[in-house]
Short mmCIF file of C-alpha atoms in Angstrom, two decimals:
data_model
loop_
_atom_site.label_atom_id
_atom_site.label_comp_id
_atom_site.label_asym_id
_atom_site.label_seq_id
_atom_site.Cartn_x
_atom_site.Cartn_y
_atom_site.Cartn_z
CA UNK A 1 -22.68 -32.74 166.88
CA UNK A 2 -24.79 -30.54 169.23
CA UNK A 3 -27.10 -31.86 171.47
CA UNK A 4 -30.63 -31.28 171.32
CA UNK A 5 -31.98 -28.60 173.26
CA UNK A 6 -35.17 -28.79 175.45
CA UNK A 7 -37.11 -26.39 172.90
CA UNK A 8 -35.70 -28.62 169.94
CA UNK A 9 -36.99 -31.79 171.60
CA UNK A 10 -40.29 -30.11 172.43
CA UNK A 11 -40.76 -29.41 168.83
CA UNK A 12 -39.55 -32.82 167.58
CA UNK A 13 -42.40 -34.14 169.78
CA UNK A 14 -45.13 -31.44 168.91
CA UNK A 15 -44.71 -32.56 165.42
CA UNK A 16 -45.27 -36.20 165.93
CA UNK A 17 -48.17 -35.46 168.07
CA UNK A 18 -49.74 -33.28 165.10
CA UNK A 19 -48.84 -35.94 162.48
CA UNK A 20 -50.50 -38.65 164.63
CA UNK A 21 -53.66 -36.52 164.71
CA UNK A 22 -53.63 -35.93 161.14
CA UNK A 23 -53.25 -39.80 160.68
CA UNK A 24 -55.39 -41.06 163.22
CA UNK A 25 -58.07 -38.36 163.83
CA UNK A 26 -59.18 -37.22 167.13
CA UNK A 27 -57.35 -38.86 170.16
CA UNK A 28 -57.45 -38.85 173.64
CA UNK A 29 -54.55 -37.59 175.76
CA UNK A 30 -53.98 -41.23 177.06
CA UNK A 31 -53.72 -42.63 173.68
CA UNK A 32 -51.78 -39.96 172.33
CA UNK A 33 -49.34 -40.69 174.92
CA UNK A 34 -49.48 -44.26 174.02
CA UNK A 35 -48.73 -43.71 170.45
CA UNK A 36 -46.03 -41.03 171.10
CA UNK A 37 -44.16 -42.84 174.00
CA UNK A 38 -44.81 -39.99 176.10
CA UNK A 39 -45.84 -39.91 179.91
CA UNK A 40 -49.35 -38.55 180.75
CA UNK A 41 -47.86 -35.33 182.12
CA UNK A 42 -45.61 -34.62 179.34
CA UNK A 43 -48.64 -35.43 176.63
CA UNK A 44 -50.79 -32.86 179.07
CA UNK A 45 -48.07 -30.17 178.50
CA UNK A 46 -47.81 -30.67 174.89
CA UNK A 47 -51.53 -30.63 174.35
CA UNK A 48 -51.78 -27.53 176.42
CA UNK A 49 -49.26 -26.06 174.43
CA UNK A 50 -50.51 -26.74 170.83
CA UNK A 51 -53.96 -25.51 172.06
CA UNK A 52 -52.47 -22.42 173.23
CA UNK A 53 -50.63 -21.97 169.50
CA UNK A 54 -54.02 -22.55 167.69
CA UNK A 55 -52.95 -25.87 166.41
CA UNK A 56 -55.15 -28.08 168.27
CA UNK A 57 -58.58 -28.05 169.58
CA UNK A 58 -60.74 -29.91 171.89
CA UNK A 59 -63.06 -32.16 169.75
CA UNK A 60 -65.60 -33.94 171.81
CA UNK A 61 -65.13 -36.96 174.07
CA UNK A 62 -64.87 -40.85 173.96
CA UNK A 63 -67.92 -42.97 174.09
CA UNK A 64 -68.48 -46.63 174.36
CA UNK A 65 -66.23 -47.72 177.15
CA UNK A 66 -66.40 -48.04 180.75
CA UNK A 67 -65.55 -45.34 182.98
CA UNK A 68 -65.49 -41.43 182.40
CA UNK A 69 -65.36 -40.14 179.29
CA UNK A 70 -62.03 -38.84 177.96
CA UNK A 71 -61.40 -35.46 176.12
CA UNK A 72 -60.88 -35.60 172.53
CA UNK A 73 -58.37 -33.41 170.50
CA UNK A 74 -57.80 -32.82 166.95
CA UNK A 75 -56.03 -30.50 164.56
CA UNK A 76 -57.56 -27.26 164.11
CA UNK A 77 -58.59 -27.23 160.82
CA UNK A 78 -58.57 -23.42 160.94
CA UNK A 79 -54.62 -23.15 161.34
CA UNK A 80 -54.08 -22.76 157.80
CA UNK A 81 -55.34 -23.27 154.49
CA UNK A 82 -53.69 -24.06 151.01
CA UNK A 83 -54.67 -24.08 147.31
CA UNK A 84 -54.13 -26.31 144.47
CA UNK A 85 -54.87 -25.98 140.71
CA UNK A 86 -54.87 -28.77 137.74
CA UNK A 87 -54.41 -26.63 134.70
CA UNK A 88 -55.18 -28.19 130.89
CA UNK A 89 -55.72 -26.36 127.88
CA UNK A 90 -59.44 -26.17 128.17
CA UNK A 91 -60.01 -25.55 131.80
CA UNK A 92 -58.50 -25.06 135.38
CA UNK A 93 -60.11 -26.70 138.32
CA UNK A 94 -58.83 -24.96 141.47
CA UNK A 95 -59.59 -26.44 145.06
CA UNK A 96 -58.75 -24.77 148.36
CA UNK A 97 -58.01 -27.29 151.56
CA UNK A 98 -57.79 -26.72 155.32
CA UNK A 99 -54.55 -27.96 156.99
CA UNK A 100 -56.08 -31.19 157.89
CA UNK A 101 -56.60 -31.98 153.85
CA UNK A 102 -60.42 -31.50 153.91
CA UNK A 103 -61.30 -29.65 150.44
CA UNK A 104 -63.65 -26.79 151.59
CA UNK A 105 -63.90 -24.89 148.49
CA UNK A 106 -63.62 -25.55 144.54
CA UNK A 107 -63.97 -23.95 141.09
CA UNK A 108 -63.72 -24.76 137.52
CA UNK A 109 -62.71 -22.17 135.34
CA UNK A 110 -63.00 -22.66 131.30
CA UNK A 111 -60.40 -21.57 129.10
CA UNK A 112 -61.41 -21.57 125.65
CA UNK A 113 -58.80 -21.02 122.98
CA UNK A 114 -58.39 -17.50 122.15
CA UNK A 115 -55.60 -15.24 121.06
CA UNK A 116 -53.11 -14.21 123.75
CA UNK A 117 -54.79 -16.16 126.77
CA UNK A 118 -53.65 -14.52 130.19
CA UNK A 119 -52.31 -17.80 132.30
CA UNK A 120 -51.75 -15.52 135.33
CA UNK A 121 -55.17 -13.84 135.29
CA UNK A 122 -56.65 -17.14 134.67
CA UNK A 123 -54.92 -18.78 137.62
CA UNK A 124 -55.97 -15.74 139.88
CA UNK A 125 -59.36 -16.04 138.64
CA UNK A 126 -59.61 -19.81 139.50
CA UNK A 127 -57.90 -19.45 142.68
CA UNK A 128 -60.36 -16.67 143.74
CA UNK A 129 -63.54 -18.85 142.92
CA UNK A 130 -62.40 -21.68 145.30
CA UNK A 131 -61.18 -19.24 147.89
CA UNK A 132 -64.57 -17.53 147.59
CA UNK A 133 -66.46 -20.93 147.98
CA UNK A 134 -64.23 -21.75 150.91
CA UNK A 135 -65.15 -18.47 152.62
CA UNK A 136 -61.61 -17.14 152.92
CA UNK A 137 -59.57 -14.76 150.80
CA UNK A 138 -56.66 -15.86 148.34
CA UNK A 139 -54.41 -13.81 150.87
CA UNK A 140 -55.16 -16.43 153.40
CA UNK A 141 -53.50 -19.17 151.63
CA UNK A 142 -50.38 -20.40 152.79
CA UNK A 143 -48.86 -22.20 149.63
CA UNK A 144 -50.33 -22.80 146.29
CA UNK A 145 -49.51 -25.84 143.84
CA UNK A 146 -50.16 -26.05 140.43
CA UNK A 147 -49.81 -28.81 137.97
CA UNK A 148 -49.39 -28.34 134.42
CA UNK A 149 -48.45 -30.19 131.21
CA UNK A 150 -44.83 -30.16 130.25
CA UNK A 151 -42.24 -29.11 132.83
CA UNK A 152 -40.42 -25.70 133.85
CA UNK A 153 -36.81 -26.04 133.21
CA UNK A 154 -35.30 -25.15 136.48
CA UNK A 155 -32.37 -23.36 134.59
CA UNK A 156 -34.18 -21.21 132.10
CA UNK A 157 -37.71 -21.26 133.95
CA UNK A 158 -39.41 -21.70 130.96
CA UNK A 159 -42.23 -24.32 130.10
CA UNK A 160 -41.03 -26.99 127.81
CA UNK A 161 -42.88 -30.16 126.12
CA UNK A 162 -46.13 -28.30 126.37
CA UNK A 163 -46.89 -26.55 122.94
CA UNK A 164 -50.60 -27.34 123.61
CA UNK A 165 -50.81 -25.08 126.62
CA UNK A 166 -51.28 -21.54 125.22
CA UNK A 167 -50.27 -18.41 127.50
CA UNK A 168 -47.90 -20.36 129.68
CA UNK A 169 -44.68 -19.86 128.01
CA UNK A 170 -43.75 -16.37 129.02
CA UNK A 171 -40.30 -16.44 130.32
CA UNK A 172 -41.39 -14.31 133.21
CA UNK A 173 -44.43 -16.25 133.98
CA UNK A 174 -43.16 -17.74 137.18
CA UNK A 175 -42.32 -14.36 138.68
CA UNK A 176 -45.65 -12.92 137.43
CA UNK A 177 -47.65 -15.91 139.08
CA UNK A 178 -45.44 -15.27 142.24
CA UNK A 179 -46.43 -11.53 142.43
CA UNK A 180 -50.06 -12.37 141.74
CA UNK A 181 -50.60 -14.86 144.33
CA UNK A 182 -50.17 -13.98 147.95
CA UNK A 183 -48.35 -17.40 148.87
CA UNK A 184 -45.52 -19.30 147.92
CA UNK A 185 -46.14 -21.15 144.34
CA UNK A 186 -45.00 -24.39 143.50
CA UNK A 187 -45.33 -25.47 139.75
CA UNK A 188 -45.01 -29.16 139.06
CA UNK A 189 -45.86 -31.53 135.67
CA UNK A 190 -49.23 -33.02 135.85
CA UNK A 191 -48.16 -36.66 135.82
CA UNK A 192 -45.45 -36.04 138.59
CA UNK A 193 -48.31 -34.71 140.56
CA UNK A 194 -50.41 -38.01 140.02
CA UNK A 195 -47.25 -39.87 141.44
CA UNK A 196 -47.55 -37.63 144.25
CA UNK A 197 -51.07 -38.63 144.80
CA UNK A 198 -49.96 -42.27 144.55
CA UNK A 199 -47.17 -41.85 146.95
CA UNK A 200 -49.50 -39.97 149.70
CA UNK A 201 -52.66 -42.16 149.41
CA UNK A 202 -52.22 -44.87 146.62
CA UNK A 203 -49.99 -47.76 145.68
CA UNK A 204 -46.97 -45.68 145.91
CA UNK A 205 -47.25 -45.54 149.94
CA UNK A 206 -44.15 -47.02 151.33
CA UNK A 207 -42.73 -47.91 147.73
CA UNK A 208 -39.28 -46.42 147.28
CA UNK A 209 -39.10 -46.79 143.59
CA UNK A 210 -41.79 -46.84 141.14
CA UNK A 211 -43.09 -45.59 137.83
CA UNK A 212 -46.29 -44.24 137.19
CA UNK A 213 -47.30 -44.54 133.45
CA UNK A 214 -49.91 -41.81 132.36
CA UNK A 215 -51.90 -43.13 129.54
CA UNK A 216 -54.21 -40.27 127.99
CA UNK A 217 -54.34 -38.14 125.24
CA UNK A 218 -50.68 -38.06 125.32
CA UNK A 219 -48.19 -40.32 127.25
CA UNK A 220 -45.96 -39.73 130.08
CA UNK A 221 -44.32 -41.16 133.17
CA UNK A 222 -43.22 -39.94 136.82
CA UNK A 223 -40.01 -41.56 137.96
CA UNK A 224 -39.81 -41.78 141.86
CA UNK A 225 -36.46 -42.81 143.19
CA UNK A 226 -35.86 -43.24 146.95
CA UNK A 227 -39.42 -41.92 147.62
CA UNK A 228 -38.80 -38.75 145.73
CA UNK A 229 -39.62 -37.41 142.51
CA UNK A 230 -36.83 -37.70 139.79
CA UNK A 231 -37.18 -34.64 137.56
CA UNK A 232 -33.92 -34.63 135.46
CA UNK A 233 -31.52 -31.85 134.56
CA UNK A 234 -34.24 -30.03 132.68
CA UNK A 235 -37.51 -31.10 134.38
CA UNK A 236 -38.26 -33.31 131.37
CA UNK A 237 -37.73 -36.75 132.92
CA UNK A 238 -40.59 -39.10 132.07
CA UNK A 239 -41.44 -37.57 128.80
CA UNK A 240 -41.70 -40.99 127.22
CA UNK A 241 -43.88 -39.95 124.41
CA UNK A 242 -40.55 -39.14 122.55
CA UNK A 243 -39.07 -42.45 123.57
CA UNK A 244 -37.93 -44.05 120.36
CA UNK A 245 -39.39 -47.72 119.90
CA UNK A 246 -39.30 -50.53 117.11
CA UNK A 247 -41.82 -49.78 114.57
CA UNK A 248 -42.20 -46.18 115.05
CA UNK A 249 -40.85 -43.17 113.32
CA UNK A 250 -38.49 -41.09 115.21
CA UNK A 251 -39.12 -37.53 116.47
CA UNK A 252 -36.51 -35.28 115.00
CA UNK A 253 -37.52 -32.19 116.58
CA UNK A 254 -39.42 -32.63 119.91
CA UNK A 255 -39.73 -28.76 119.90
CA UNK A 256 -42.13 -28.68 117.10
CA UNK A 257 -44.10 -31.65 117.97
CA UNK A 258 -44.39 -35.11 119.37
CA UNK A 259 -45.67 -37.38 116.60
CA UNK A 260 -43.89 -40.43 116.34
CA UNK A 261 -41.91 -42.83 118.87
CA UNK A 262 -44.04 -44.11 121.97
CA UNK A 263 -46.78 -41.60 121.24
CA UNK A 264 -47.40 -43.13 117.67
CA UNK A 265 -47.65 -46.23 119.14
CA UNK A 266 -50.00 -45.99 122.16
CA UNK A 267 -51.00 -42.29 122.23
CA UNK A 268 -54.90 -41.28 122.20
CA UNK A 269 -54.71 -41.04 118.71
CA UNK A 270 -53.22 -44.22 117.80
CA UNK A 271 -55.71 -45.95 119.83
CA UNK A 272 -58.47 -44.42 117.94
CA UNK A 273 -56.74 -45.66 114.56
CA UNK A 274 -56.55 -49.06 115.88
CA UNK A 275 -60.15 -49.27 117.06
CA UNK A 276 -61.17 -47.96 113.66
CA UNK A 277 -59.14 -50.52 111.91
CA UNK A 278 -60.90 -53.20 113.99
CA UNK A 279 -64.55 -51.64 113.18
CA UNK A 280 -65.04 -50.29 116.74
CA UNK A 281 -66.39 -46.79 116.28
CA UNK A 282 -65.77 -44.31 119.01
CA UNK A 283 -65.58 -40.46 119.24
CA UNK A 284 -62.50 -40.66 122.23
CA UNK A 285 -59.60 -43.15 123.00
CA UNK A 286 -61.24 -43.94 126.56
CA UNK A 287 -64.45 -44.66 124.84
CA UNK A 288 -63.20 -47.03 122.18
CA UNK A 289 -61.13 -48.81 124.97
CA UNK A 290 -64.17 -49.11 126.94
CA UNK A 291 -66.25 -50.41 124.02
CA UNK A 292 -63.78 -52.84 123.42
CA UNK A 293 -64.00 -54.50 126.55
CA UNK A 294 -67.60 -55.24 125.66
CA UNK A 295 -67.00 -56.40 121.98
CA UNK A 296 -65.84 -59.98 121.61
CA UNK A 297 -63.29 -60.63 119.13
CA UNK A 298 -62.21 -57.29 117.56
CA UNK A 299 -62.33 -55.68 121.21
CA UNK A 300 -60.11 -58.65 122.78
CA UNK A 301 -57.81 -57.84 119.75
CA UNK A 302 -57.66 -54.34 120.69
CA UNK A 303 -56.96 -55.07 124.11
CA UNK A 304 -54.42 -57.44 123.30
CA UNK A 305 -52.62 -54.96 120.87
CA UNK A 306 -52.57 -52.16 123.25
CA UNK A 307 -51.38 -54.12 125.91
CA UNK A 308 -48.59 -55.31 123.75
CA UNK A 309 -47.64 -51.80 122.94
CA UNK A 310 -47.78 -50.40 126.56
CA UNK A 311 -45.66 -53.28 127.49
CA UNK A 312 -42.90 -52.44 124.95
CA UNK A 313 -42.66 -48.85 126.20
CA UNK A 314 -42.72 -50.03 129.88
CA UNK A 315 -40.14 -52.72 129.33
CA UNK A 316 -37.59 -49.99 128.02
CA UNK A 317 -38.20 -48.04 131.44
CA UNK A 318 -38.02 -51.21 133.44
CA UNK A 319 -34.54 -52.00 131.51
CA UNK A 320 -32.98 -48.79 132.99
CA UNK A 321 -34.82 -48.05 136.37
CA UNK A 322 -35.81 -51.71 137.35
CA UNK A 323 -38.69 -49.92 139.46
CA UNK A 324 -40.73 -52.14 142.12
CA UNK A 325 -43.78 -51.15 141.08
CA UNK A 326 -45.37 -49.70 137.81
CA UNK A 327 -48.59 -47.76 138.18
CA UNK A 328 -50.89 -47.36 135.27
CA UNK A 329 -53.13 -44.05 135.33
CA UNK A 330 -54.82 -41.40 132.74
CA UNK A 331 -58.16 -41.91 131.25
CA UNK A 332 -57.23 -44.69 128.35
CA UNK A 333 -55.42 -46.96 130.95
CA UNK A 334 -58.41 -46.77 133.52
CA UNK A 335 -60.88 -47.32 130.88
CA UNK A 336 -59.36 -50.75 130.20
CA UNK A 337 -59.38 -51.49 133.86
CA UNK A 338 -58.23 -55.07 134.91
CA UNK A 339 -58.54 -56.34 131.26
CA UNK A 340 -55.89 -54.10 129.82
CA UNK A 341 -53.93 -54.19 133.04
CA UNK A 342 -53.70 -58.22 132.65
CA UNK A 343 -52.66 -57.73 128.86
CA UNK A 344 -49.76 -55.48 129.82
CA UNK A 345 -48.78 -57.68 132.71
CA UNK A 346 -48.70 -60.84 130.25
CA UNK A 347 -46.56 -59.11 127.68
CA UNK A 348 -44.28 -57.34 130.00
CA UNK A 349 -43.47 -60.79 131.60
CA UNK A 350 -41.95 -61.71 128.35
CA UNK A 351 -40.41 -58.44 127.38
CA UNK A 352 -38.93 -56.92 130.66
CA UNK A 353 -35.98 -58.55 132.42
CA UNK A 354 -37.14 -57.19 135.71
CA UNK A 355 -40.70 -58.20 137.39
CA UNK A 356 -42.15 -55.03 138.83
CA UNK A 357 -45.55 -55.33 140.38
CA UNK A 358 -48.18 -53.52 137.90
CA UNK A 359 -51.16 -52.05 139.37
CA UNK A 360 -53.85 -49.50 138.24
CA UNK A 361 -53.89 -46.27 139.89
CA UNK A 362 -55.59 -46.27 143.44
CA UNK A 363 -56.13 -42.34 143.04
CA UNK A 364 -58.65 -42.04 140.10
CA UNK A 365 -60.63 -39.04 140.94
CA UNK A 366 -58.55 -35.81 140.10
CA UNK A 367 -55.39 -37.37 140.66
CA UNK A 368 -53.46 -34.11 139.40
CA UNK A 369 -55.23 -32.02 141.93
CA UNK A 370 -54.94 -34.57 144.53
CA UNK A 371 -51.16 -34.59 144.13
CA UNK A 372 -50.96 -30.65 143.92
CA UNK A 373 -52.89 -30.73 147.15
CA UNK A 374 -50.40 -33.08 148.65
CA UNK A 375 -47.76 -30.85 147.72
CA UNK A 376 -49.17 -27.54 149.06
CA UNK A 377 -50.27 -29.19 152.42
CA UNK A 378 -46.77 -30.90 152.92
CA UNK A 379 -45.13 -27.31 152.73
CA UNK A 380 -47.69 -25.58 154.54
CA UNK A 381 -47.52 -28.09 157.39
CA UNK A 382 -43.84 -27.66 157.64
CA UNK A 383 -44.33 -24.05 158.23
CA UNK A 384 -47.33 -24.33 160.59
CA UNK A 385 -46.36 -27.49 162.60
CA UNK A 386 -42.90 -25.65 163.20
CA UNK A 387 -43.54 -24.82 166.90
CA UNK A 388 -40.09 -23.98 167.82
CA UNK A 389 -40.25 -21.09 165.53
CA UNK A 390 -44.05 -20.66 165.61
CA UNK A 391 -44.02 -20.22 169.33
CA UNK A 392 -40.99 -18.11 169.67
CA UNK A 393 -42.24 -15.79 166.83
CA UNK A 394 -46.16 -15.82 166.80
CA UNK A 395 -47.64 -15.13 163.52
CA UNK A 396 -44.38 -16.51 161.47
CA UNK A 397 -46.16 -19.33 159.87
CA UNK A 398 -46.79 -17.39 156.79
CA UNK A 399 -43.28 -18.08 155.24
CA UNK A 400 -41.66 -15.71 152.42
CA UNK A 401 -43.05 -15.69 148.98
CA UNK A 402 -40.89 -18.31 147.54
CA UNK A 403 -41.79 -20.11 144.17
CA UNK A 404 -40.43 -23.37 142.98
CA UNK A 405 -40.46 -24.33 139.30
#
C-alpha cells in the first residue's frame, strides 16, 4: 500500500467539501470546517483553491446571528452542465441541468409513428432544444444520460425487449449516438432510471437492497443489490412482464411479443379488461384505477383483484431476492395511491416468505428523467470535482467521448 500524498489528501478534502456544499447549500468557512473536521486555516486554503479552480463562488453572507456576517460559499453552477432524455415511442423529453442539479432548460419533442424514424436525429433535436432553452450549446454538455424502454445488451450492443420503440434497433446506434452527441452518452433502461431516482432522492436512500415495480402500460422492475443496479448478463434483469405465473398463458417467444405471463395478469390491457368486466368504463388503465377508487362495490373489487395480482408477482421476486423494500411506481400503481398499496400489502403478507417494506414511489414527477439526470450528474461531478487532475491539468474536466450501454 502507498501512503496518501499531500496532493491526494487535498483532493479527498476538496471532494468532501464540494459534496457538503451540494448537500447543505451555501456554507461559511467556519461551518464547512466543522462539517469536514478541518481547521480554519485549512478550510480557508481549501476554499481559496476551489475558488481559483472555478468550482466555488462567494454566495452572499450569513444573517440573523450576533457578530459580523460571515461570507458564504456555494458550488459554482457554471462549472458544468449535463443533459438527460426520457425516450418513449411517442415523445422524447430532454432536460439540461447545471452541476448543482438545477434544471435550466427543457424541451419536448413529439415523435409520431412514421416509416424509418431516425433515433439519432430525434435525440439531437431534443437535446438541442433543451440546450438552447438553457442558453448553452450541446458542445457544453459534459455527460448525457438517456432512458429507453428495454435494455441494450452489453455484449451485442443491441436494444432488446422493446419492439415498440421504432428506430432504436440499429446495431450501430450507440456508436452513432456517441458521434452525434459531443459528450459521453450513458443509455439505461427507463425503469432502472426510476430506481436511480428513488436511490438519489426517494425511498431508496440508504437502502442497500430493494426492488422497484413499474406498473404502467407494461410491467417492469428494477433490482438494486448492495446499493447498485443489477442488470444481468444481457441487461434484461427486471423484464418481469415475461414472468410465468399461475393462471396466465406462457410467453413462448419473447422476441415476437409479450402477451401472457405477468403482463397478462396486471399490465394495462389486463387492468382495462378487468374494469370493463366490473362495469367500470375508462379510456386508460390509470383512469380506470382512479375511477375504481371513487366507485364503491365494483371499484373495491377492482382494487382488491389488482392488489392480489400484483402481490402474486411481487411474491415471486421476494422469494428470490428477499429485498428490504419494494417500491411501487408507474402510472397505474400511482393512480391507485394508498388504497392499492394497502391491497397489495395485505395479499403479500400471506403470499411472501419475506416481509419487505412496501412503499409508493416518492419521486413521481418525471422519475425516468430524474434518474437520467442523477446518472449524468454523478459522472460529471466525478470528472469536474477531481481537483487532483483538474488543478494539475486545467481544462481536463471534459472527459473522452466514452459511452456505456
